[in-house]
Coordinates of C-alpha atoms and ligand atoms in Angstrom, one line a residue:
M26 CA 11.8 104.9 36.0
I27 CA 9.2 102.3 37.1
Q28 CA 5.9 103.8 38.3
D29 CA 3.1 102.2 40.1
V30 CA -0.1 103.9 39.1
S31 CA -3.2 103.4 41.2
T32 CA -6.4 102.3 39.4
K33 CA -9.8 100.9 40.0
P34 CA -11.2 97.7 38.5
F35 CA -13.6 97.7 35.6
A36 CA -16.5 95.2 35.9
D37 CA -16.6 94.4 32.2
Q38 CA -13.2 92.9 31.3
K39 CA -14.2 89.2 30.9
P40 CA -12.4 87.9 27.8
G41 CA -14.7 86.2 25.2
T42 CA -13.8 83.5 22.7
S43 CA -11.1 85.7 21.3
G44 CA -9.8 88.0 24.0
L45 CA -11.3 91.2 25.3
R46 CA -13.3 92.9 22.6
K47 CA -15.1 96.2 23.1
K48 CA -16.0 99.4 21.4
V49 CA -13.0 101.8 20.9
R50 CA -14.6 104.3 23.3
V51 CA -14.6 101.7 26.0
F52 CA -10.9 101.1 25.5
Q53 CA -10.3 104.9 25.5
Q54 CA -11.4 105.2 29.1
P55 CA -8.4 106.2 31.3
N56 CA -6.6 103.0 32.5
Y57 CA -8.9 100.6 30.7
A58 CA -6.3 99.0 28.5
E59 CA -3.6 99.4 31.2
N60 CA -5.8 97.4 33.7
F61 CA -6.3 94.6 31.3
I62 CA -2.7 94.4 30.3
Q63 CA -1.6 94.4 33.9
A64 CA -4.0 91.7 34.7
V65 CA -2.4 89.6 31.9
F66 CA 1.1 90.3 33.2
D67 CA 0.0 89.5 36.8
V68 CA -1.3 86.1 35.7
V69 CA 1.5 84.9 33.5
T70 CA 4.6 83.6 35.2
G71 CA 8.1 83.6 33.9
K72 CA 8.3 87.2 32.7
E73 CA 11.8 87.9 34.1
G74 CA 14.1 87.9 31.2
A75 CA 11.5 86.7 28.8
T76 CA 10.4 87.9 25.3
L77 CA 7.0 89.3 24.6
V78 CA 5.5 89.7 21.0
I79 CA 3.3 92.7 20.3
G80 CA 1.4 93.5 17.2
G81 CA -2.0 94.0 15.8
D82 CA -4.1 94.4 12.7
G83 CA -3.6 98.1 12.3
R84 CA -7.0 99.2 13.4
F85 CA -7.8 102.5 15.2
L86 CA -6.0 102.6 18.6
N87 CA -3.5 100.0 17.6
R88 CA -0.5 102.3 17.8
E89 CA -1.5 103.9 21.0
V90 CA -2.1 100.6 22.9
I91 CA 1.2 99.2 21.5
Q92 CA 3.1 102.1 23.2
V93 CA 1.2 101.5 26.5
A94 CA 2.0 97.8 26.3
I95 CA 5.7 98.4 25.6
R96 CA 6.1 100.7 28.6
M97 CA 4.2 98.3 30.8
A98 CA 6.4 95.3 29.6
A99 CA 9.4 97.3 30.5
A100 CA 8.1 97.7 34.1
N101 CA 7.0 94.1 34.4
G102 CA 10.3 92.3 34.0
F103 CA 10.3 91.4 30.3
A104 CA 13.8 91.6 28.8
R105 CA 12.7 91.9 25.1
V106 CA 9.7 92.9 23.1
L107 CA 9.4 92.0 19.5
V108 CA 7.0 94.4 17.7
G109 CA 5.9 94.3 14.1
Q110 CA 7.0 97.4 12.1
G111 CA 4.2 100.0 12.1
G112 CA 2.5 97.9 14.8
I113 CA 1.5 95.3 12.3
L114 CA 1.3 91.6 12.8
S115 CA -1.4 89.4 11.4
T116 CA -2.8 86.9 13.9
P117 CA -1.2 83.9 12.3
A118 CA 2.1 85.8 11.8
A119 CA 2.1 86.7 15.6
S120 CA 1.5 83.0 16.4
H121 CA 4.5 82.1 14.3
V122 CA 6.8 84.8 15.7
I123 CA 5.9 83.7 19.3
R124 CA 6.9 80.1 18.4
R125 CA 10.0 81.0 16.3
Y126 CA 11.6 83.2 18.9
G127 CA 10.6 81.2 21.9
A128 CA 8.6 84.1 23.4
L129 CA 6.7 83.7 26.6
G130 CA 3.6 84.9 24.8
G131 CA 2.2 87.7 22.8
L132 CA -0.4 90.5 22.9
V133 CA -2.4 90.5 19.7
L134 CA -4.4 93.7 19.2
S135 CA -7.4 93.0 17.0
A136 CA -11.2 92.6 16.9
S137 CA -10.8 90.2 14.0
H138 CA -13.5 90.7 11.4
N139 CA -15.4 93.4 13.3
P140 CA -15.2 96.9 11.9
G141 CA -12.6 99.4 13.1
G142 CA -12.5 103.2 13.6
P143 CA -13.3 105.6 16.5
E144 CA -16.9 104.3 16.8
E145 CA -16.1 100.7 16.2
D146 CA -14.3 97.8 17.8
F147 CA -10.9 97.1 19.4
G148 CA -9.6 94.1 21.1
I149 CA -6.6 92.6 23.1
K150 CA -5.9 88.9 23.1
Y151 CA -3.1 87.1 24.9
N152 CA -1.5 84.1 23.2
I153 CA 0.7 81.7 25.1
A154 CA 4.1 80.2 24.3
N155 CA 2.7 77.6 21.9
G156 CA 1.5 80.5 19.7
G157 CA -2.2 79.8 20.4
P158 CA -4.9 81.8 22.3
A159 CA -4.7 81.5 26.1
P160 CA -6.8 78.6 27.3
E161 CA -9.9 79.2 29.4
A162 CA -8.1 78.6 32.8
V163 CA -5.7 81.5 31.9
T164 CA -8.4 83.9 30.6
E165 CA -10.5 83.1 33.7
A166 CA -7.6 84.0 35.9
I167 CA -7.0 87.2 33.9
H168 CA -10.7 88.1 34.4
A169 CA -10.5 87.4 38.1
R170 CA -7.5 89.7 38.4
T171 CA -9.2 92.6 36.5
L172 CA -11.8 92.5 39.3
S173 CA -9.4 93.2 42.1
I174 CA -6.6 95.2 40.5
E175 CA -5.4 98.2 42.4
N176 CA -2.5 99.5 40.4
Y177 CA -0.6 98.9 37.2
R178 CA 3.1 99.2 36.6
T179 CA 4.6 101.2 33.8
F180 CA 7.9 102.8 32.8
A181 CA 8.1 106.5 32.4
A182 CA 9.5 106.9 28.9
P183 CA 8.5 108.6 25.7
D184 CA 6.9 106.7 22.8
V185 CA 9.4 104.5 21.0
D186 CA 9.8 104.5 17.2
I187 CA 8.0 101.5 15.9
D188 CA 8.1 102.5 12.2
S189 CA 11.7 101.7 11.4
P190 CA 13.3 98.3 12.0
G191 CA 16.0 98.0 14.6
L192 CA 16.7 97.9 18.3
R193 CA 15.5 100.5 20.8
Q194 CA 15.8 100.6 24.6
V195 CA 13.0 101.4 27.0
G196 CA 14.8 101.3 30.4
P197 CA 15.8 97.7 30.9
L198 CA 13.7 96.5 28.0
T199 CA 15.1 95.9 24.5
V200 CA 12.5 96.7 21.8
E201 CA 13.1 95.0 18.5
V202 CA 11.1 96.3 15.6
I203 CA 10.8 93.4 13.2
D204 CA 9.6 93.1 9.6
P205 CA 6.1 91.7 10.2
V206 CA 6.1 89.7 6.9
A207 CA 9.6 88.2 6.6
D208 CA 9.4 85.3 9.1
Y209 CA 5.9 84.4 8.0
A210 CA 6.7 84.5 4.3
A211 CA 9.8 82.3 5.0
L212 CA 7.5 79.8 6.8
M213 CA 5.2 79.7 3.8
E214 CA 8.1 78.9 1.5
T215 CA 8.9 75.8 3.6
L216 CA 5.3 74.5 3.3
F217 CA 4.5 75.2 -0.3
D218 CA 6.1 74.7 -3.7
F219 CA 6.7 78.3 -4.6
S220 CA 8.4 77.5 -7.9
A221 CA 5.3 75.5 -9.1
I222 CA 3.0 78.4 -8.1
R223 CA 5.4 80.8 -9.8
A224 CA 5.1 78.7 -13.0
L225 CA 1.3 78.8 -12.7
F226 CA 1.3 82.6 -12.6
A227 CA 3.9 82.8 -15.4
G228 CA 1.6 80.6 -17.5
G229 CA -1.2 83.2 -17.4
F230 CA -3.2 82.1 -14.3
R231 CA -4.9 85.1 -12.8
M232 CA -6.3 85.8 -9.4
R233 CA -7.7 88.5 -7.2
F234 CA -6.9 88.7 -3.5
D235 CA -9.0 91.2 -1.6
A236 CA -7.2 92.2 1.6
M237 CA -10.2 94.3 2.6
S238 CA -7.9 97.2 3.7
A239 CA -6.9 95.1 6.6
V240 CA -3.7 93.4 7.8
T241 CA -3.1 90.9 5.0
G242 CA -2.3 93.6 2.4
P243 CA 1.5 93.7 3.1
Y244 CA 1.7 89.9 3.4
A245 CA -0.2 89.3 0.1
H246 CA 1.8 92.0 -1.8
E247 CA 5.1 90.4 -0.7
I248 CA 4.1 86.7 -1.1
L249 CA 1.7 86.8 -4.1
E250 CA 3.1 89.6 -6.2
R251 CA 6.8 89.8 -5.2
R252 CA 7.7 86.2 -4.4
L253 CA 5.2 84.3 -6.6
G254 CA 5.2 86.7 -9.5
A255 CA 1.4 87.4 -9.7
P256 CA 0.9 90.6 -11.7
A257 CA 0.8 93.9 -9.9
G258 CA -2.9 94.6 -9.1
T259 CA -3.6 91.0 -8.1
V260 CA -3.9 92.3 -4.5
V261 CA -6.7 94.9 -4.0
N262 CA -7.4 96.9 -0.9
G263 CA -3.8 96.0 0.1
T264 CA -3.1 98.9 2.5
P265 CA -4.2 98.4 6.1
L266 CA -6.4 101.3 7.1
P267 CA -7.4 102.2 10.7
D268 CA -11.1 102.0 9.7
F269 CA -10.6 99.4 6.9
G270 CA -11.9 102.0 4.5
H271 CA -15.3 102.1 6.3
H272 CA -15.8 98.4 5.4
H273 CA -16.6 95.4 7.5
P274 CA -13.4 93.3 7.1
D275 CA -15.3 90.0 7.1
P276 CA -14.6 87.8 4.1
N277 CA -18.0 86.5 3.3
L278 CA -20.5 86.8 0.5
V279 CA -22.1 89.9 2.0
H280 CA -19.0 91.9 2.9
A281 CA -16.8 90.7 0.0
R282 CA -19.5 91.3 -2.5
D283 CA -17.3 93.0 -5.0
L284 CA -15.0 89.9 -5.2
Y285 CA -18.0 87.6 -5.4
D286 CA -19.6 89.6 -8.2
L287 CA -16.3 89.6 -10.1
M288 CA -15.9 85.9 -9.7
M289 CA -19.4 85.2 -10.9
G290 CA -19.2 87.6 -13.8
P291 CA -17.9 87.3 -17.4
D292 CA -14.5 88.7 -16.6
A293 CA -13.7 86.4 -13.7
P294 CA -10.1 85.5 -13.1
D295 CA -9.2 81.9 -12.3
F296 CA -9.2 82.3 -8.6
G297 CA -10.5 84.8 -6.0
A298 CA -9.7 85.0 -2.3
A299 CA -10.0 87.3 0.7
S300 CA -9.1 87.5 4.3
D301 CA -10.4 89.3 7.4
G302 CA -9.2 92.1 9.6
D303 CA -6.5 90.2 11.3
G304 CA -5.7 87.7 8.6
D305 CA -6.9 84.4 10.1
R306 CA -10.1 83.9 8.1
N307 CA -10.3 83.1 4.4
L308 CA -12.8 83.2 1.5
I309 CA -12.2 81.0 -1.6
I310 CA -14.1 81.5 -4.9
G311 CA -13.2 79.9 -8.2
R312 CA -14.4 81.2 -11.5
N313 CA -18.1 81.0 -11.2
Q314 CA -17.7 78.6 -8.2
Y315 CA -18.0 79.6 -4.6
V316 CA -16.4 77.1 -2.2
T317 CA -18.0 76.7 1.2
P318 CA -15.5 76.7 4.1
S319 CA -16.6 73.1 4.9
D320 CA -15.9 72.0 1.3
S321 CA -12.7 73.9 1.3
L322 CA -11.5 72.0 4.4
A323 CA -12.3 68.7 2.7
V324 CA -10.6 69.5 -0.6
L325 CA -7.5 70.9 1.1
A326 CA -7.3 67.8 3.3
A327 CA -7.8 65.5 0.3
N328 CA -5.1 67.2 -1.7
A329 CA -2.7 68.5 1.0
H330 CA -0.1 65.8 0.0
L331 CA 0.5 67.8 -3.2
A332 CA 2.2 70.5 -1.1
P333 CA 5.8 69.7 0.1
G334 CA 4.9 70.6 3.8
Y335 CA 2.2 67.9 3.8
A336 CA 3.7 65.3 1.4
R337 CA 4.1 62.8 4.3
G338 CA 0.4 62.8 4.8
L339 CA -1.8 64.0 7.6
A340 CA -1.9 62.7 11.2
G341 CA -5.6 63.6 11.5
I342 CA -8.2 66.1 10.5
A343 CA -10.2 68.2 13.0
R344 CA -13.4 70.2 12.4
S345 CA -15.7 72.1 14.6
M346 CA -19.0 70.3 15.3
P347 CA -21.2 72.5 13.1
T348 CA -18.8 72.3 10.1
S349 CA -20.1 69.8 7.5
A350 CA -19.1 66.2 7.6
A351 CA -17.4 66.5 4.1
A352 CA -14.0 66.3 5.8
D353 CA -15.0 63.1 7.7
R354 CA -15.3 61.2 4.4
V355 CA -11.8 62.4 3.4
A356 CA -10.4 61.3 6.8
A357 CA -12.0 57.9 6.3
A358 CA -10.5 57.5 2.8
L359 CA -7.1 58.6 4.1
G360 CA -7.4 56.2 7.1
V361 CA -6.7 59.0 9.6
P362 CA -8.8 60.0 12.6
L363 CA -11.4 62.8 12.4
F364 CA -11.9 65.0 15.5
E365 CA -15.2 66.8 16.0
T366 CA -14.6 69.7 18.5
P367 CA -16.8 72.5 19.8
T368 CA -16.8 75.9 18.0
G369 CA -13.7 77.9 18.7
W370 CA -10.1 77.6 17.4
K371 CA -8.7 77.0 20.8
F372 CA -10.1 73.5 20.9
F373 CA -7.7 72.5 18.1
G374 CA -4.6 73.7 20.0
N375 CA -4.3 70.6 22.2
L376 CA -4.8 68.2 19.2
L377 CA -2.1 70.1 17.2
D378 CA 0.3 70.2 20.1
A379 CA -0.2 66.4 20.6
G380 CA 0.4 65.7 17.0
M381 CA -3.0 64.1 16.6
A382 CA -4.3 66.4 13.9
T383 CA -2.5 68.2 11.1
I384 CA -5.3 70.2 9.4
C385 CA -8.2 71.9 11.1
G386 CA -11.2 73.9 9.8
E387 CA -14.4 75.6 10.7
E388 CA -17.5 76.6 8.9
S389 CA -16.9 80.1 10.0
A390 CA -14.2 80.5 7.3
G391 CA -11.2 79.4 9.4
T392 CA -8.7 76.8 8.1
G393 CA -5.2 76.1 9.3
S394 CA -2.6 73.5 10.2
D395 CA 0.0 72.6 12.7
H396 CA 2.4 75.3 11.3
V397 CA 1.0 77.8 13.8
R398 CA -1.7 77.7 16.5
E399 CA -4.2 80.1 14.9
K400 CA -6.2 79.7 11.8
D401 CA -4.5 81.2 8.8
G402 CA -6.2 83.0 5.8
L403 CA -3.2 83.3 3.5
W404 CA -2.0 79.7 4.3
A405 CA -5.4 78.5 3.0
V406 CA -5.0 80.6 -0.1
L407 CA -1.4 79.3 -0.7
L408 CA -2.5 75.7 -0.2
W409 CA -5.2 76.1 -2.8
L410 CA -2.7 77.7 -5.2
N411 CA -0.2 74.9 -4.7
I412 CA -3.0 72.4 -5.5
L413 CA -4.1 74.4 -8.5
A414 CA -0.4 74.6 -9.7
V415 CA -0.1 70.8 -9.5
R416 CA -3.5 69.8 -10.8
R417 CA -3.9 72.5 -13.4
Q418 CA -7.7 72.3 -13.3
P419 CA -10.3 75.0 -12.6
V420 CA -11.6 75.2 -9.1
A421 CA -15.0 74.1 -10.3
Q422 CA -13.6 70.9 -11.7
I423 CA -11.6 70.1 -8.6
L424 CA -14.8 70.5 -6.6
A425 CA -16.8 68.4 -9.1
E426 CA -14.3 65.6 -9.0
H427 CA -14.2 65.8 -5.2
W428 CA -18.0 65.4 -5.0
A429 CA -17.9 62.6 -7.6
R430 CA -15.6 60.7 -5.3
F431 CA -16.9 61.5 -1.9
G432 CA -20.4 62.6 -2.4
R433 CA -21.6 66.2 -1.6
N434 CA -22.6 67.7 1.7
Y435 CA -25.0 70.5 0.7
Y436 CA -24.6 73.1 3.4
A437 CA -25.8 76.5 4.6
R438 CA -25.9 78.5 7.8
H439 CA -28.9 80.6 8.7
D440 CA -28.3 83.3 11.2
Y441 CA -31.0 85.0 13.2
E442 CA -29.3 88.1 14.6
A443 CA -30.1 90.5 17.5
I444 CA -32.7 88.3 19.1
P445 CA -33.6 89.4 22.6
T446 CA -31.5 87.1 24.8
D447 CA -34.4 85.8 26.8
R448 CA -36.2 84.7 23.7
A449 CA -33.2 83.0 22.3
D450 CA -32.6 81.2 25.6
A451 CA -36.2 80.1 25.7
L452 CA -35.9 78.6 22.2
M453 CA -32.8 76.7 23.1
A454 CA -34.3 75.5 26.4
A455 CA -37.5 74.3 24.7
L456 CA -35.4 72.5 22.0
R457 CA -33.2 70.9 24.7
S458 CA -36.1 69.6 26.7
S459 CA -37.7 68.1 23.6
L460 CA -34.6 66.1 22.7
P461 CA -35.7 62.7 24.2
T462 CA -39.0 62.8 22.3
L463 CA -37.5 63.5 18.8
P464 CA -36.0 60.2 17.6
G465 CA -38.6 58.6 15.3
L466 CA -40.5 61.8 14.8
D467 CA -41.6 62.5 11.2
T468 CA -40.5 65.9 9.8
P469 CA -40.5 67.6 6.4
A470 CA -36.9 66.2 6.1
G471 CA -38.0 62.7 7.0
P472 CA -37.8 60.8 10.4
V473 CA -35.4 62.0 13.1
A474 CA -32.7 59.4 13.7
S475 CA -30.8 61.0 16.6
A476 CA -31.0 64.1 18.8
D477 CA -28.5 65.3 21.4
D478 CA -26.7 68.3 22.9
F479 CA -23.1 68.1 21.9
A480 CA -20.5 67.5 24.6
Y481 CA -16.8 67.2 23.9
T482 CA -14.2 65.3 25.9
D483 CA -10.8 66.5 24.9
P484 CA -8.8 63.4 24.1
T485 CA -5.5 65.0 25.3
D486 CA -6.5 66.1 28.8
A487 CA -10.0 64.5 29.3
S488 CA -11.5 68.0 30.0
V489 CA -15.3 68.1 29.2
S490 CA -17.1 70.9 27.4
A491 CA -20.9 70.4 27.6
R492 CA -23.9 72.1 26.0
Q493 CA -22.1 73.0 22.8
G494 CA -25.1 72.9 20.5
V495 CA -28.1 70.8 19.7
R496 CA -27.6 68.2 16.9
I497 CA -30.5 66.6 15.1
G498 CA -29.7 63.8 12.7
F499 CA -32.1 62.4 10.1
V500 CA -32.4 58.9 8.7
D501 CA -30.9 59.9 5.3
G502 CA -27.8 61.3 7.0
S503 CA -28.9 64.9 6.9
R504 CA -28.3 67.1 9.9
I505 CA -29.5 70.3 11.6
V506 CA -27.4 72.0 14.3
F507 CA -28.8 74.8 16.5
R508 CA -26.5 76.9 18.7
L509 CA -26.2 80.4 20.0
S510 CA -23.2 82.5 18.8
G511 CA -20.5 83.1 21.3
T512 CA -19.1 86.2 19.6
G513 CA -22.2 88.4 19.1
T514 CA -22.2 92.0 20.5
E515 CA -26.0 92.8 20.3
G516 CA -28.6 90.5 21.9
A517 CA -28.3 86.8 20.8
T518 CA -27.6 85.3 17.5
L519 CA -29.2 81.9 16.7
R520 CA -27.2 79.9 14.2
V521 CA -29.0 77.1 12.3
Y522 CA -26.6 74.9 10.4
L523 CA -28.2 72.8 7.7
E524 CA -26.6 69.9 6.0
R525 CA -27.8 67.3 3.5
Y526 CA -25.6 64.5 2.2
V527 CA -26.0 63.2 -1.3
A528 CA -23.9 60.2 -2.2
A529 CA -21.6 60.2 -5.2
D530 CA -24.2 58.5 -7.4
G531 CA -26.9 61.0 -6.5
D532 CA -27.7 64.5 -7.8
L533 CA -24.6 66.6 -7.2
S534 CA -25.7 69.7 -9.0
L535 CA -28.7 70.9 -7.1
E536 CA -29.1 74.5 -6.1
T537 CA -28.1 74.6 -2.4
A538 CA -31.3 76.3 -1.4
V539 CA -33.4 73.7 -3.2
A540 CA -31.4 70.8 -1.7
L541 CA -31.9 72.2 1.8
A542 CA -35.5 73.3 1.6
P543 CA -36.9 70.3 3.5
L544 CA -34.4 70.9 6.3
V545 CA -35.3 74.5 6.5
A546 CA -38.9 73.4 7.0
A547 CA -37.9 70.8 9.5
A548 CA -35.8 73.3 11.5
E549 CA -38.9 75.5 11.8
A550 CA -41.1 72.6 12.8
L551 CA -38.6 71.4 15.5
A552 CA -37.5 74.7 17.0
G553 CA -40.5 77.1 16.4
I554 CA -38.0 79.8 15.2
A555 CA -40.7 82.2 14.0
G556 CA -42.8 81.9 17.1
H557 CA -39.9 82.4 19.5
T558 CA -38.0 85.1 17.6
G559 CA -40.8 86.9 15.6
M560 CA -38.5 86.5 12.6
D561 CA -39.9 84.7 9.6
R562 CA -36.5 84.5 7.8
P563 CA -32.9 84.6 8.8
S564 CA -31.0 87.9 8.7
V565 CA -28.0 86.3 7.0
I566 CA -27.5 83.2 5.0
T567 CA -23.9 82.0 4.3
Ligands
LIG608 C1 -14.2 83.2 16.2 C2 -13.4 82.0 16.6 C3 -13.8 80.8 15.7 C4 -15.3 80.6 15.8 C5 -16.0 81.9 15.4 C6 -17.5 81.8 15.4 O1 -13.8 83.6 14.9 O2 -12.0 82.2 16.5 O3 -13.1 79.7 16.1 O4 -15.7 79.6 14.9 O5 -15.6 82.9 16.3 O6 -18.1 81.8 16.7 P1 -19.6 82.0 16.9 O7 -19.8 81.6 18.4 O8 -20.0 83.4 16.7 O9 -20.4 81.0 16.0
LIG609 ZN1 -10.0 87.1 12.4

């Protein structure tokens, strides 16, 4: 029986870069999740008879919100819900399932790389029919709706079994519990040469994949160990836990420290990788060789033709503005366009839909292609494995040869976290107003060649996104970018992206910190970071 339940709006349901993300206790308020889901359903059209995909990364509250969403889908006109068994669907797998089954959209329950558990974070994101995150016009409409909502619509029914595959009925709604891995694994088999990778493992190649007790565990067990024959134990932390084992499921050098230490130590296997809470980010480390996300994008783009899914070449490469220009040189060599977009995966969606770009990547550890409309952690790992299976060289050698051909973009990101918002705003305002005076100015990194505030015009629909970050270019091709994070939860986070280009005939084996030292000094001179923030060093360097 359909029920209309009266409710009152919450003032804080504005979706951020990746949906509505809040503390679990916020989501536990009566009607909080219901209001947001109803606002989504009120905004999307075409629900009658349509299919909705529901799944999440397994974090605390995942199962409860899935039951709520199923009952509400039944009352809002959907004909069919596809839900991942156990409530599990990685973000890229959800994107694929939406596309493969022609769904109207999907609810992806995740707070990505943020920690999980009763005191930590939860999130709900709506993806549209192309499999990608809802564009801003849609999320703004959802937000507006949350502010005026008076009731939500649900179906009086007990919880449905989401732990065994098969068909269930909730009133008029058919609930199909699907294997969360099967469709995704089948897609990967179409893109990569599984027999070549199987032969690589059979020849003694060893890797460690750290699933960080998050959603990629079941995917990695199935694909790496079962289908590709990697030895049992290759995948560690492979069971999704509601609190990710008390860890922060962010695959970086701080939170994936164990993997990093292993890969830098005497017993390092050939290859190490990790993914985040919901499976869209990746970390790649060779034996004694960390690969920055910017370099990883460039190497993957330069070698993608070695994988069957990309053998015909790339239509184009896209990177976010703060990502290093390493990929630009690859695009130039391949004779394909390079698109520089603002930070945020959603900016790639239009380029992918239009067939203008094939591979995309960001400095924040996201890489992906036109196979789905989200970034994809395991996809990046499998493309690396395919390349390694063909080239049969260590990661360090592949990187060295890449730099010897294209030159090297030394790169680091310095984050200043939890700055009082007014101080961070004051720093950016001062920097922005100084822009016209900067060209020609001498700094510890040499004279400034260019200075602007990045604005992006989407080549597919001519929409403009302004004020996307301050870019300062130097005469030698080096670059500093300043921007405030759009995903922080406490105060403001200033991100300073430092990049120095050394051509192929220059010194390619400097320590990154040494190579970038003049730029660190220039960043301080140009932005007065210490004066504005009271911090004399970054909180995190990646
Ligand atoms: C999310 C988005 C990414 C973005 C990242 C960093 O993960 O999906 O596309 O690059 O946030 O955003 P921030 O604004 O914190 O630098
Ligand atoms: Zn994520």
